[in-house]
Amino acid sequence: MKQTGKTIVFRADASLQMGTGHVMRCLTLADTLTASGAGCHFICRAHDGNLAAFIRQRGYQVHLLELVPGVPAQANPLAHAAWLGASMMQDAAETAALLSHLKPDWLVVDHYALDARWETPQRRHVARLMVIDDLADRQHDCDLLLDQNLGRTDADYVARVPAYCTCLLGPNYALLRPEFAALRPYSLQRRQKGALRTLLITMGGVDKDNATGHVLQALSGSSLPLDCRITVVMGATAPWLNEVTTLAETLPWPVDVQVNVSNMAQLMADADLAIGAAGSTSWERCCLGLPSIVICLAENQRFITNQLKQCGAALVLEPPNNENFPHQLSIALNSLVTQQVFLQDMSFSARNISAGNGTSLIVKTII
């Protein structure tokens, strides 16, 4: 391995409220940086549902910040302030104290509750600063910004970052693990028939509102072929895991509930259709040309779902906690079963969005 001598620190959180996506995509970047010879550390706060143990299992040192109860709302006016678990200034001070000892070449920040007011105090302790964002809703003080969402343009950030900041925008820079690009040829080749025999359901690593259970219940009114095989993927911290496992046993189709999978790319490549949440996993599905029914579970996913719908890369449904959801899902599935050309059309649209090599492009920029 070529040693770069660079030290990279990530500031990202996971919790039952925010899910696991921010930490998981940072881990993807950390793995590729480590393979390039860099040393990576994580700074996380001890939220319920944090992934500190999982990050350590992946071989990284985690510096865990304690939760601070009773933080007044005005201490952080950002839309996702409640996700931080401390005031922004306290988080900034605690992080700076760690950085003063680690002296990283790069600090990578992936957190909706942090902005330039947090980033600027870190400057004295880091050589360069990278921000991963999806929202384009706040100011940043950074050298490099990544927003991997479809439809993002320079105009979204020109007034939100310094003039010298390099912006990497769009799904061509999506942080995907290398196995997605490796399986892309196989996945695209097997979609030429457009049949629907395997269904993959992935509603996020936490799924605190049990969207997975709502989807499984709604399947009973659909015309899925009886020989269809269903795979459900959930995280170990998902609060509804036991209920979903019990419900899966009552369905007329064979349902395999898998937890904390390490072969998500293979599961997606082998699936004919996915029902899933929006977010970073959208670009994984696009890389593999996997047709999708995407369910918008939060307002901050609205931009992604609208872009996927406009491109014809997915069918989009509203959250499953409404009485019309079973009917809407049944209509969507029935159309895909009876007119399988729709699956092929979605696959062609999706595969043009991301080729899956974004992580390597970002690492080249950093290293």
mmCIF file of C-alpha atoms in Angstrom:
data_model
loop_
_atom_site.group_PDB
_atom_site.id
_atom_site.type_symbol
_atom_site.label_atom_id
_atom_site.label_comp_id
_atom_site.label_asym_id
_atom_site.label_seq_id
_atom_site.Cartn_x
_atom_site.Cartn_y
_atom_site.Cartn_z
ATOM 1 C CA MET A 1 0.000 0.000 0.000
ATOM 2 C CA LYS A 2 1.265 3.446 -0.891
ATOM 3 C CA GLN A 3 1.482 5.549 2.273
ATOM 4 C CA THR A 4 0.183 9.088 1.843
ATOM 5 C CA GLY A 5 0.797 10.083 5.461
ATOM 6 C CA LYS A 6 -2.493 11.995 5.479
ATOM 7 C CA THR A 7 -4.813 12.009 8.465
ATOM 8 C CA ILE A 8 -8.541 12.406 7.779
ATOM 9 C CA VAL A 9 -11.137 13.086 10.489
ATOM 10 C CA PHE A 10 -14.861 12.612 9.883
ATOM 11 C CA ARG A 11 -17.565 14.395 11.896
ATOM 12 C CA ALA A 12 -20.803 12.511 11.305
ATOM 13 C CA ASP A 13 -23.617 11.030 13.376
ATOM 14 C CA ALA A 14 -26.153 8.233 13.237
ATOM 15 C CA SER A 15 -29.255 7.952 15.421
ATOM 16 C CA LEU A 16 -32.760 6.552 15.541
ATOM 17 C CA GLN A 17 -33.979 9.969 14.385
ATOM 18 C CA MET A 18 -31.577 10.691 11.521
ATOM 19 C CA GLY A 19 -30.822 7.114 10.430
ATOM 20 C CA THR A 20 -27.475 5.658 9.405
ATOM 21 C CA GLY A 21 -26.873 7.110 5.942
ATOM 22 C CA HIS A 22 -24.467 9.918 6.871
ATOM 23 C CA VAL A 23 -22.092 7.603 8.708
ATOM 24 C CA MET A 24 -22.351 4.872 6.101
ATOM 25 C CA ARG A 25 -21.349 7.101 3.202
ATOM 26 C CA CYS A 26 -18.493 8.514 5.274
ATOM 27 C CA LEU A 27 -17.325 4.957 5.903
ATOM 28 C CA THR A 28 -17.353 4.348 2.154
ATOM 29 C CA LEU A 29 -15.056 7.334 1.657
ATOM 30 C CA ALA A 30 -12.898 6.323 4.625
ATOM 31 C CA ASP A 31 -12.392 2.807 3.256
ATOM 32 C CA THR A 32 -11.120 4.117 -0.070
ATOM 33 C CA LEU A 33 -8.923 6.713 1.625
ATOM 34 C CA THR A 34 -7.480 4.018 3.878
ATOM 35 C CA ALA A 35 -6.729 1.854 0.841
ATOM 36 C CA SER A 36 -4.794 4.855 -0.506
ATOM 37 C CA GLY A 37 -2.663 4.951 2.647
ATOM 38 C CA ALA A 38 -4.479 7.581 4.724
ATOM 39 C CA GLY A 39 -5.362 7.233 8.403
ATOM 40 C CA CYS A 40 -8.997 7.942 9.297
ATOM 41 C CA HIS A 41 -10.742 8.848 12.576
ATOM 42 C CA PHE A 42 -14.408 9.483 13.383
ATOM 43 C CA ILE A 43 -15.944 11.980 15.799
ATOM 44 C CA CYS A 44 -19.542 11.051 16.674
ATOM 45 C CA ARG A 45 -22.058 11.969 19.345
ATOM 46 C CA ALA A 46 -23.565 9.253 21.553
ATOM 47 C CA HIS A 47 -27.119 9.367 20.186
ATOM 48 C CA ASP A 48 -29.482 6.443 20.661
ATOM 49 C CA GLY A 49 -28.798 4.300 17.618
ATOM 50 C CA ASN A 50 -25.238 5.576 17.092
ATOM 51 C CA LEU A 51 -22.875 3.388 15.069
ATOM 52 C CA ALA A 52 -19.717 3.806 17.151
ATOM 53 C CA ALA A 53 -19.314 0.055 17.739
ATOM 54 C CA PHE A 54 -19.866 -0.687 14.052
ATOM 55 C CA ILE A 55 -17.313 1.944 12.998
ATOM 56 C CA ARG A 56 -14.760 0.428 15.380
ATOM 57 C CA GLN A 57 -15.475 -3.013 13.930
ATOM 58 C CA ARG A 58 -14.568 -1.550 10.555
ATOM 59 C CA GLY A 59 -11.162 -0.678 11.981
ATOM 60 C CA TYR A 60 -11.487 3.023 12.764
ATOM 61 C CA GLN A 61 -10.937 4.921 15.994
ATOM 62 C CA VAL A 62 -14.088 6.674 17.249
ATOM 63 C CA HIS A 63 -14.046 9.699 19.541
ATOM 64 C CA LEU A 64 -17.494 9.699 21.143
ATOM 65 C CA LEU A 65 -19.043 12.948 22.390
ATOM 66 C CA GLU A 66 -21.656 12.766 25.149
ATOM 67 C CA LEU A 67 -25.244 13.911 24.612
ATOM 68 C CA VAL A 68 -26.096 17.273 26.181
ATOM 69 C CA PRO A 69 -29.702 17.352 27.479
ATOM 70 C CA GLY A 70 -31.902 20.418 27.477
ATOM 71 C CA VAL A 71 -30.256 22.438 24.695
ATOM 72 C CA PRO A 72 -32.502 25.487 23.995
ATOM 73 C CA ALA A 73 -33.952 25.638 20.494
ATOM 74 C CA GLN A 74 -32.527 29.111 19.835
ATOM 75 C CA ALA A 75 -29.012 27.749 20.355
ATOM 76 C CA ASN A 76 -29.121 26.447 16.780
ATOM 77 C CA PRO A 77 -31.626 27.918 14.313
ATOM 78 C CA LEU A 78 -30.984 25.372 11.549
ATOM 79 C CA ALA A 79 -33.867 23.199 10.377
ATOM 80 C CA HIS A 80 -32.178 20.014 11.643
ATOM 81 C CA ALA A 81 -30.803 21.479 14.882
ATOM 82 C CA ALA A 82 -32.448 18.753 16.992
ATOM 83 C CA TRP A 83 -30.195 16.179 15.342
ATOM 84 C CA LEU A 84 -27.022 17.486 17.004
ATOM 85 C CA GLY A 85 -27.569 16.597 20.670
ATOM 86 C CA ALA A 86 -25.660 19.673 21.870
ATOM 87 C CA SER A 87 -25.414 23.361 21.073
ATOM 88 C CA MET A 88 -23.474 24.112 17.913
ATOM 89 C CA MET A 89 -20.838 26.058 19.838
ATOM 90 C CA GLN A 90 -20.335 23.277 22.383
ATOM 91 C CA ASP A 91 -19.995 20.737 19.587
ATOM 92 C CA ALA A 92 -17.531 23.050 17.855
ATOM 93 C CA ALA A 93 -15.439 23.422 21.029
ATOM 94 C CA GLU A 94 -15.403 19.678 21.772
ATOM 95 C CA THR A 95 -14.474 18.854 18.194
ATOM 96 C CA ALA A 96 -11.750 21.499 18.101
ATOM 97 C CA ALA A 97 -10.205 20.061 21.268
ATOM 98 C CA LEU A 98 -9.896 16.673 19.589
ATOM 99 C CA LEU A 99 -8.608 18.135 16.332
ATOM 100 C CA SER A 100 -5.891 20.079 18.158
ATOM 101 C CA HIS A 101 -4.344 16.717 19.081
ATOM 102 C CA LEU A 102 -5.120 14.797 15.873
ATOM 103 C CA LYS A 103 -3.918 17.619 13.568
ATOM 104 C CA PRO A 104 -5.661 16.225 10.476
ATOM 105 C CA ASP A 105 -4.879 17.137 6.895
ATOM 106 C CA TRP A 106 -8.605 17.048 6.145
ATOM 107 C CA LEU A 107 -11.756 17.360 8.230
ATOM 108 C CA VAL A 108 -14.834 15.903 6.528
ATOM 109 C CA VAL A 109 -18.164 17.138 7.924
ATOM 110 C CA ASP A 110 -21.450 15.388 7.098
ATOM 111 C CA HIS A 111 -24.148 16.832 9.346
ATOM 112 C CA TYR A 112 -27.325 18.826 8.595
ATOM 113 C CA ALA A 113 -27.119 20.570 12.008
ATOM 114 C CA LEU A 114 -23.727 22.199 11.320
ATOM 115 C CA ASP A 115 -22.790 25.161 9.156
ATOM 116 C CA ALA A 116 -20.079 27.799 8.706
ATOM 117 C CA ARG A 117 -20.420 28.978 12.318
ATOM 118 C CA TRP A 118 -19.188 25.538 13.392
ATOM 119 C CA GLU A 119 -16.736 25.038 10.524
ATOM 120 C CA THR A 120 -14.796 28.315 10.839
ATOM 121 C CA PRO A 121 -13.509 27.601 14.413
ATOM 122 C CA GLN A 122 -12.054 24.299 13.181
ATOM 123 C CA ARG A 123 -9.842 26.051 10.613
ATOM 124 C CA ARG A 124 -6.970 26.654 13.052
ATOM 125 C CA HIS A 125 -6.661 22.893 13.639
ATOM 126 C CA VAL A 126 -7.053 21.469 10.106
ATOM 127 C CA ALA A 127 -5.272 21.983 6.815
ATOM 128 C CA ARG A 128 -8.392 21.662 4.664
ATOM 129 C CA LEU A 129 -12.104 21.135 5.219
ATOM 130 C CA MET A 130 -14.654 19.186 3.186
ATOM 131 C CA VAL A 131 -18.435 19.324 3.610
ATOM 132 C CA ILE A 132 -20.902 16.681 2.434
ATOM 133 C CA ASP A 133 -24.331 18.245 2.001
ATOM 134 C CA ASP A 134 -27.655 17.385 0.377
ATOM 135 C CA LEU A 135 -29.810 20.390 1.184
ATOM 136 C CA ALA A 136 -28.102 23.589 -0.034
ATOM 137 C CA ASP A 137 -29.886 25.410 2.787
ATOM 138 C CA ARG A 138 -27.039 26.999 4.832
ATOM 139 C CA GLN A 139 -23.635 28.675 4.655
ATOM 140 C CA HIS A 140 -20.399 26.649 4.634
ATOM 141 C CA ASP A 141 -16.743 27.527 5.217
ATOM 142 C CA CYS A 142 -14.987 24.767 3.292
ATOM 143 C CA ASP A 143 -12.411 24.031 0.598
ATOM 144 C CA LEU A 144 -14.355 21.176 -0.988
ATOM 145 C CA LEU A 145 -18.099 20.539 -1.073
ATOM 146 C CA LEU A 146 -19.863 17.390 -2.220
ATOM 147 C CA ASP A 147 -23.575 17.301 -3.020
ATOM 148 C CA GLN A 148 -24.269 14.071 -4.876
ATOM 149 C CA ASN A 149 -27.910 14.817 -5.640
ATOM 150 C CA LEU A 150 -29.334 14.710 -9.121
ATOM 151 C CA GLY A 151 -30.172 18.192 -10.408
ATOM 152 C CA ARG A 152 -27.728 20.146 -8.259
ATOM 153 C CA THR A 153 -25.933 23.023 -10.007
ATOM 154 C CA ASP A 154 -23.282 25.570 -9.079
ATOM 155 C CA ALA A 155 -26.050 28.146 -8.662
ATOM 156 C CA ASP A 156 -27.307 26.244 -5.607
ATOM 157 C CA TYR A 157 -24.062 26.911 -3.735
ATOM 158 C CA VAL A 158 -22.420 29.973 -5.290
ATOM 159 C CA ALA A 159 -23.673 32.213 -2.460
ATOM 160 C CA ARG A 160 -23.196 29.560 0.253
ATOM 161 C CA VAL A 161 -19.487 28.668 -0.035
ATOM 162 C CA PRO A 162 -16.246 30.671 -0.382
ATOM 163 C CA ALA A 163 -15.166 31.636 -3.899
ATOM 164 C CA TYR A 164 -12.175 29.279 -3.687
ATOM 165 C CA CYS A 165 -14.313 26.238 -2.763
ATOM 166 C CA THR A 166 -14.432 23.388 -5.280
ATOM 167 C CA CYS A 167 -17.962 21.979 -5.628
ATOM 168 C CA LEU A 168 -18.444 18.382 -6.736
ATOM 169 C CA LEU A 169 -22.102 18.122 -7.701
ATOM 170 C CA GLY A 170 -24.336 15.328 -8.955
ATOM 171 C CA PRO A 171 -24.553 11.522 -8.802
ATOM 172 C CA ASN A 172 -21.353 11.076 -10.820
ATOM 173 C CA TYR A 173 -19.670 11.882 -7.495
ATOM 174 C CA ALA A 174 -21.940 9.648 -5.394
ATOM 175 C CA LEU A 175 -20.122 7.871 -2.561
ATOM 176 C CA LEU A 176 -20.640 4.266 -3.607
ATOM 177 C CA ARG A 177 -18.606 1.280 -2.528
ATOM 178 C CA PRO A 178 -16.499 -0.245 -5.344
ATOM 179 C CA GLU A 179 -18.625 -3.380 -5.572
ATOM 180 C CA PHE A 180 -21.455 -1.378 -7.141
ATOM 181 C CA ALA A 181 -19.360 -0.373 -10.146
ATOM 182 C CA ALA A 182 -17.951 -3.916 -10.298
ATOM 183 C CA LEU A 183 -21.440 -5.466 -10.479
ATOM 184 C CA ARG A 184 -22.836 -2.880 -12.897
ATOM 185 C CA PRO A 185 -22.215 -4.885 -16.129
ATOM 186 C CA TYR A 186 -23.839 -8.026 -14.669
ATOM 187 C CA SER A 187 -26.785 -6.088 -13.294
ATOM 188 C CA LEU A 188 -27.504 -4.228 -16.535
ATOM 189 C CA GLN A 189 -27.197 -7.377 -18.637
ATOM 190 C CA ARG A 190 -29.782 -9.343 -16.653
ATOM 191 C CA ARG A 191 -32.426 -6.593 -16.979
ATOM 192 C CA GLN A 192 -32.995 -7.054 -20.705
ATOM 193 C CA LYS A 193 -35.957 -9.381 -20.121
ATOM 194 C CA GLY A 194 -37.791 -7.017 -17.789
ATOM 195 C CA ALA A 195 -39.409 -9.766 -15.681
ATOM 196 C CA LEU A 196 -40.523 -9.240 -12.058
ATOM 197 C CA ARG A 197 -39.564 -12.280 -10.006
ATOM 198 C CA THR A 198 -37.394 -10.801 -7.240
ATOM 199 C CA LEU A 199 -38.363 -7.829 -5.053
ATOM 200 C CA LEU A 200 -35.989 -6.010 -2.702
ATOM 201 C CA ILE A 201 -37.363 -3.838 0.125
ATOM 202 C CA THR A 202 -34.948 -1.408 1.818
ATOM 203 C CA MET A 203 -36.482 1.391 3.877
ATOM 204 C CA GLY A 204 -33.315 2.524 5.634
ATOM 205 C CA GLY A 205 -31.036 1.196 8.324
ATOM 206 C CA VAL A 206 -33.260 2.374 11.186
ATOM 207 C CA ASP A 207 -36.800 2.808 9.769
ATOM 208 C CA LYS A 208 -38.101 4.247 13.021
ATOM 209 C CA ASP A 209 -41.673 4.654 11.685
ATOM 210 C CA ASN A 210 -41.938 1.058 10.404
ATOM 211 C CA ALA A 211 -42.282 1.900 6.721
ATOM 212 C CA THR A 212 -41.109 -1.654 6.028
ATOM 213 C CA GLY A 213 -44.105 -3.087 7.880
ATOM 214 C CA HIS A 214 -46.508 -0.786 6.038
ATOM 215 C CA VAL A 215 -45.042 -1.892 2.694
ATOM 216 C CA LEU A 216 -45.347 -5.596 3.550
ATOM 217 C CA GLN A 217 -48.947 -5.145 4.670
ATOM 218 C CA ALA A 218 -49.770 -3.247 1.473
ATOM 219 C CA LEU A 219 -48.367 -6.030 -0.706
ATOM 220 C CA SER A 220 -51.378 -8.223 0.091
ATOM 221 C CA GLY A 221 -53.521 -6.221 -2.329
ATOM 222 C CA SER A 222 -51.077 -6.446 -5.222
ATOM 223 C CA SER A 223 -50.788 -8.857 -8.120
ATOM 224 C CA LEU A 224 -47.206 -9.902 -7.469
ATOM 225 C CA PRO A 225 -46.584 -13.325 -9.059
ATOM 226 C CA LEU A 226 -46.837 -16.136 -6.524
ATOM 227 C CA ASP A 227 -43.341 -17.282 -7.482
ATOM 228 C CA CYS A 228 -41.890 -13.871 -6.640
ATOM 229 C CA ARG A 229 -39.165 -13.892 -3.976
ATOM 230 C CA ILE A 230 -38.935 -10.975 -1.551
ATOM 231 C CA THR A 231 -35.837 -9.852 0.341
ATOM 232 C CA VAL A 232 -36.156 -7.314 3.162
ATOM 233 C CA VAL A 233 -33.032 -5.557 4.448
ATOM 234 C CA MET A 234 -32.975 -3.849 7.855
ATOM 235 C CA GLY A 235 -30.402 -2.572 10.335
ATOM 236 C CA ALA A 236 -29.703 -4.212 13.667
ATOM 237 C CA THR A 237 -30.920 -1.096 15.501
ATOM 238 C CA ALA A 238 -34.265 -0.975 13.653
ATOM 239 C CA PRO A 239 -36.931 -0.787 16.409
ATOM 240 C CA TRP A 240 -39.541 -2.731 14.376
ATOM 241 C CA LEU A 241 -37.284 -5.614 13.342
ATOM 242 C CA ASN A 242 -39.100 -8.316 15.333
ATOM 243 C CA GLU A 243 -42.533 -7.169 14.159
ATOM 244 C CA VAL A 244 -41.394 -7.147 10.543
ATOM 245 C CA THR A 245 -39.928 -10.633 10.856
ATOM 246 C CA THR A 246 -43.219 -11.943 12.288
ATOM 247 C CA LEU A 247 -45.282 -10.224 9.585
ATOM 248 C CA ALA A 248 -43.059 -11.593 6.831
ATOM 249 C CA GLU A 249 -43.968 -15.152 7.822
ATOM 250 C CA THR A 250 -47.657 -14.491 7.109
ATOM 251 C CA LEU A 251 -47.257 -13.399 3.476
ATOM 252 C CA PRO A 252 -48.007 -15.744 0.549
ATOM 253 C CA TRP A 253 -44.555 -15.142 -0.948
ATOM 254 C CA PRO A 254 -41.245 -16.362 0.469
ATOM 255 C CA VAL A 255 -39.757 -13.415 2.399
ATOM 256 C CA ASP A 256 -36.151 -13.352 3.581
ATOM 257 C CA VAL A 257 -35.486 -10.710 6.260
ATOM 258 C CA GLN A 258 -31.763 -9.906 6.390
ATOM 259 C CA VAL A 259 -29.996 -7.713 8.963
ATOM 260 C CA ASN A 260 -26.828 -5.604 8.552
ATOM 261 C CA VAL A 261 -25.995 -7.097 5.183
ATOM 262 C CA SER A 262 -22.535 -6.791 3.681
ATOM 263 C CA ASN A 263 -23.635 -7.751 0.156
ATOM 264 C CA MET A 264 -26.130 -5.010 -0.667
ATOM 265 C CA ALA A 265 -24.697 -4.543 -4.156
ATOM 266 C CA GLN A 266 -25.271 -8.223 -4.960
ATOM 267 C CA LEU A 267 -28.800 -8.124 -3.544
ATOM 268 C CA MET A 268 -29.599 -5.109 -5.710
ATOM 269 C CA ALA A 269 -28.005 -6.624 -8.799
ATOM 270 C CA ASP A 270 -30.079 -9.784 -8.349
ATOM 271 C CA ALA A 271 -33.362 -7.901 -7.771
ATOM 272 C CA ASP A 272 -35.822 -7.043 -10.526
ATOM 273 C CA LEU A 273 -37.441 -4.213 -8.564
ATOM 274 C CA ALA A 274 -36.705 -2.307 -5.368
ATOM 275 C CA ILE A 275 -39.114 -0.600 -3.006
ATOM 276 C CA GLY A 276 -36.986 1.763 -0.982
ATOM 277 C CA ALA A 277 -36.404 5.036 0.748
ATOM 278 C CA ALA A 278 -34.794 7.989 -0.938
ATOM 279 C CA GLY A 279 -31.333 9.127 0.079
ATOM 280 C CA SER A 280 -27.868 7.907 -0.843
ATOM 281 C CA THR A 281 -29.106 4.419 -1.647
ATOM 282 C CA SER A 282 -30.926 5.937 -4.635
ATOM 283 C CA TRP A 283 -27.579 6.286 -6.424
ATOM 284 C CA GLU A 284 -26.674 2.679 -5.631
ATOM 285 C CA ARG A 285 -29.865 1.568 -7.363
ATOM 286 C CA CYS A 286 -29.200 3.878 -10.306
ATOM 287 C CA CYS A 287 -25.649 2.567 -10.771
ATOM 288 C CA LEU A 288 -27.069 -0.957 -11.122
ATOM 289 C CA GLY A 289 -30.007 0.125 -13.294
ATOM 290 C CA LEU A 290 -32.408 -1.223 -10.677
ATOM 291 C CA PRO A 291 -36.009 -0.065 -11.279
ATOM 292 C CA SER A 292 -37.462 1.389 -8.103
ATOM 293 C CA ILE A 293 -40.570 2.464 -6.301
ATOM 294 C CA VAL A 294 -39.178 5.204 -4.086
ATOM 295 C CA ILE A 295 -41.044 6.315 -0.976
ATOM 296 C CA CYS A 296 -40.449 9.837 0.298
ATOM 297 C CA LEU A 297 -40.116 9.451 4.075
ATOM 298 C CA ALA A 298 -38.986 12.977 4.996
ATOM 299 C CA GLU A 299 -39.217 16.480 3.623
ATOM 300 C CA ASN A 300 -35.444 16.594 3.116
ATOM 301 C CA GLN A 301 -35.837 13.743 0.594
ATOM 302 C CA ARG A 302 -38.289 15.694 -1.556
ATOM 303 C CA PHE A 303 -35.640 17.101 -3.886
ATOM 304 C CA ILE A 304 -34.218 13.645 -4.629
ATOM 305 C CA THR A 305 -37.588 12.011 -5.252
ATOM 306 C CA ASN A 306 -38.734 14.826 -7.549
ATOM 307 C CA GLN A 307 -35.566 14.532 -9.630
ATOM 308 C CA LEU A 308 -35.832 10.735 -9.912
ATOM 309 C CA LYS A 309 -39.461 11.017 -10.974
ATOM 310 C CA GLN A 310 -38.724 13.660 -13.606
ATOM 311 C CA CYS A 311 -35.967 11.500 -15.094
ATOM 312 C CA GLY A 312 -38.197 8.429 -15.227
ATOM 313 C CA ALA A 313 -35.765 6.506 -13.029
ATOM 314 C CA ALA A 314 -38.353 5.643 -10.360
ATOM 315 C CA LEU A 315 -41.991 5.684 -9.408
ATOM 316 C CA VAL A 316 -42.517 7.884 -6.358
ATOM 317 C CA LEU A 317 -45.033 7.353 -3.554
ATOM 318 C CA GLU A 318 -45.813 9.457 -0.509
ATOM 319 C CA PRO A 319 -45.127 8.122 3.030
ATOM 320 C CA PRO A 320 -46.932 4.867 3.880
ATOM 321 C CA ASN A 321 -48.677 6.178 7.007
ATOM 322 C CA ASN A 322 -51.793 7.242 5.096
ATOM 323 C CA GLU A 323 -54.872 5.272 4.182
ATOM 324 C CA ASN A 324 -54.310 5.574 0.425
ATOM 325 C CA PHE A 325 -50.852 4.019 0.475
ATOM 326 C CA PRO A 326 -51.931 0.347 0.011
ATOM 327 C CA HIS A 327 -54.011 1.302 -3.021
ATOM 328 C CA GLN A 328 -51.238 3.430 -4.513
ATOM 329 C CA LEU A 329 -48.653 0.684 -4.059
ATOM 330 C CA SER A 330 -50.966 -1.916 -5.568
ATOM 331 C CA ILE A 331 -51.554 0.237 -8.651
ATOM 332 C CA ALA A 332 -47.810 0.778 -9.092
ATOM 333 C CA LEU A 333 -46.955 -2.907 -8.717
ATOM 334 C CA ASN A 334 -49.792 -4.078 -10.924
ATOM 335 C CA SER A 335 -48.653 -1.790 -13.749
ATOM 336 C CA LEU A 336 -45.115 -3.160 -13.502
ATOM 337 C CA VAL A 337 -46.323 -6.776 -13.471
ATOM 338 C CA THR A 338 -48.670 -6.417 -16.448
ATOM 339 C CA GLN A 339 -46.506 -4.051 -18.516
ATOM 340 C CA GLN A 340 -42.950 -5.137 -17.918
ATOM 341 C CA VAL A 341 -41.622 -2.660 -20.484
ATOM 342 C CA PHE A 342 -41.995 -0.111 -17.671
ATOM 343 C CA LEU A 343 -39.256 -1.963 -15.769
ATOM 344 C CA GLN A 344 -36.951 -1.740 -18.772
ATOM 345 C CA ASP A 345 -37.693 1.954 -19.294
ATOM 346 C CA MET A 346 -36.937 2.760 -15.645
ATOM 347 C CA SER A 347 -33.730 0.740 -15.813
ATOM 348 C CA PHE A 348 -32.492 2.621 -18.880
ATOM 349 C CA SER A 349 -33.252 5.963 -17.230
ATOM 350 C CA ALA A 350 -31.616 4.994 -13.938
ATOM 351 C CA ARG A 351 -28.383 3.598 -15.370
ATOM 352 C CA ASN A 352 -27.551 6.906 -17.061
ATOM 353 C CA ILE A 353 -27.547 8.786 -13.736
ATOM 354 C CA SER A 354 -24.453 7.269 -12.089
ATOM 355 C CA ALA A 355 -21.679 4.923 -13.208
ATOM 356 C CA GLY A 356 -20.589 4.247 -9.627
ATOM 357 C CA ASN A 357 -17.014 5.614 -9.608
ATOM 358 C CA GLY A 358 -17.655 8.797 -7.621
ATOM 359 C CA THR A 359 -15.731 7.698 -4.524
ATOM 360 C CA SER A 360 -12.494 7.229 -6.458
ATOM 361 C CA LEU A 361 -12.912 10.649 -8.088
ATOM 362 C CA ILE A 362 -13.286 12.309 -4.675
ATOM 363 C CA VAL A 363 -10.312 10.438 -3.197
ATOM 364 C CA LYS A 364 -8.132 11.636 -6.092
ATOM 365 C CA THR A 365 -9.167 15.192 -5.271
ATOM 366 C CA ILE A 366 -8.327 14.746 -1.573
ATOM 367 C CA ILE A 367 -5.091 12.800 -1.956
#
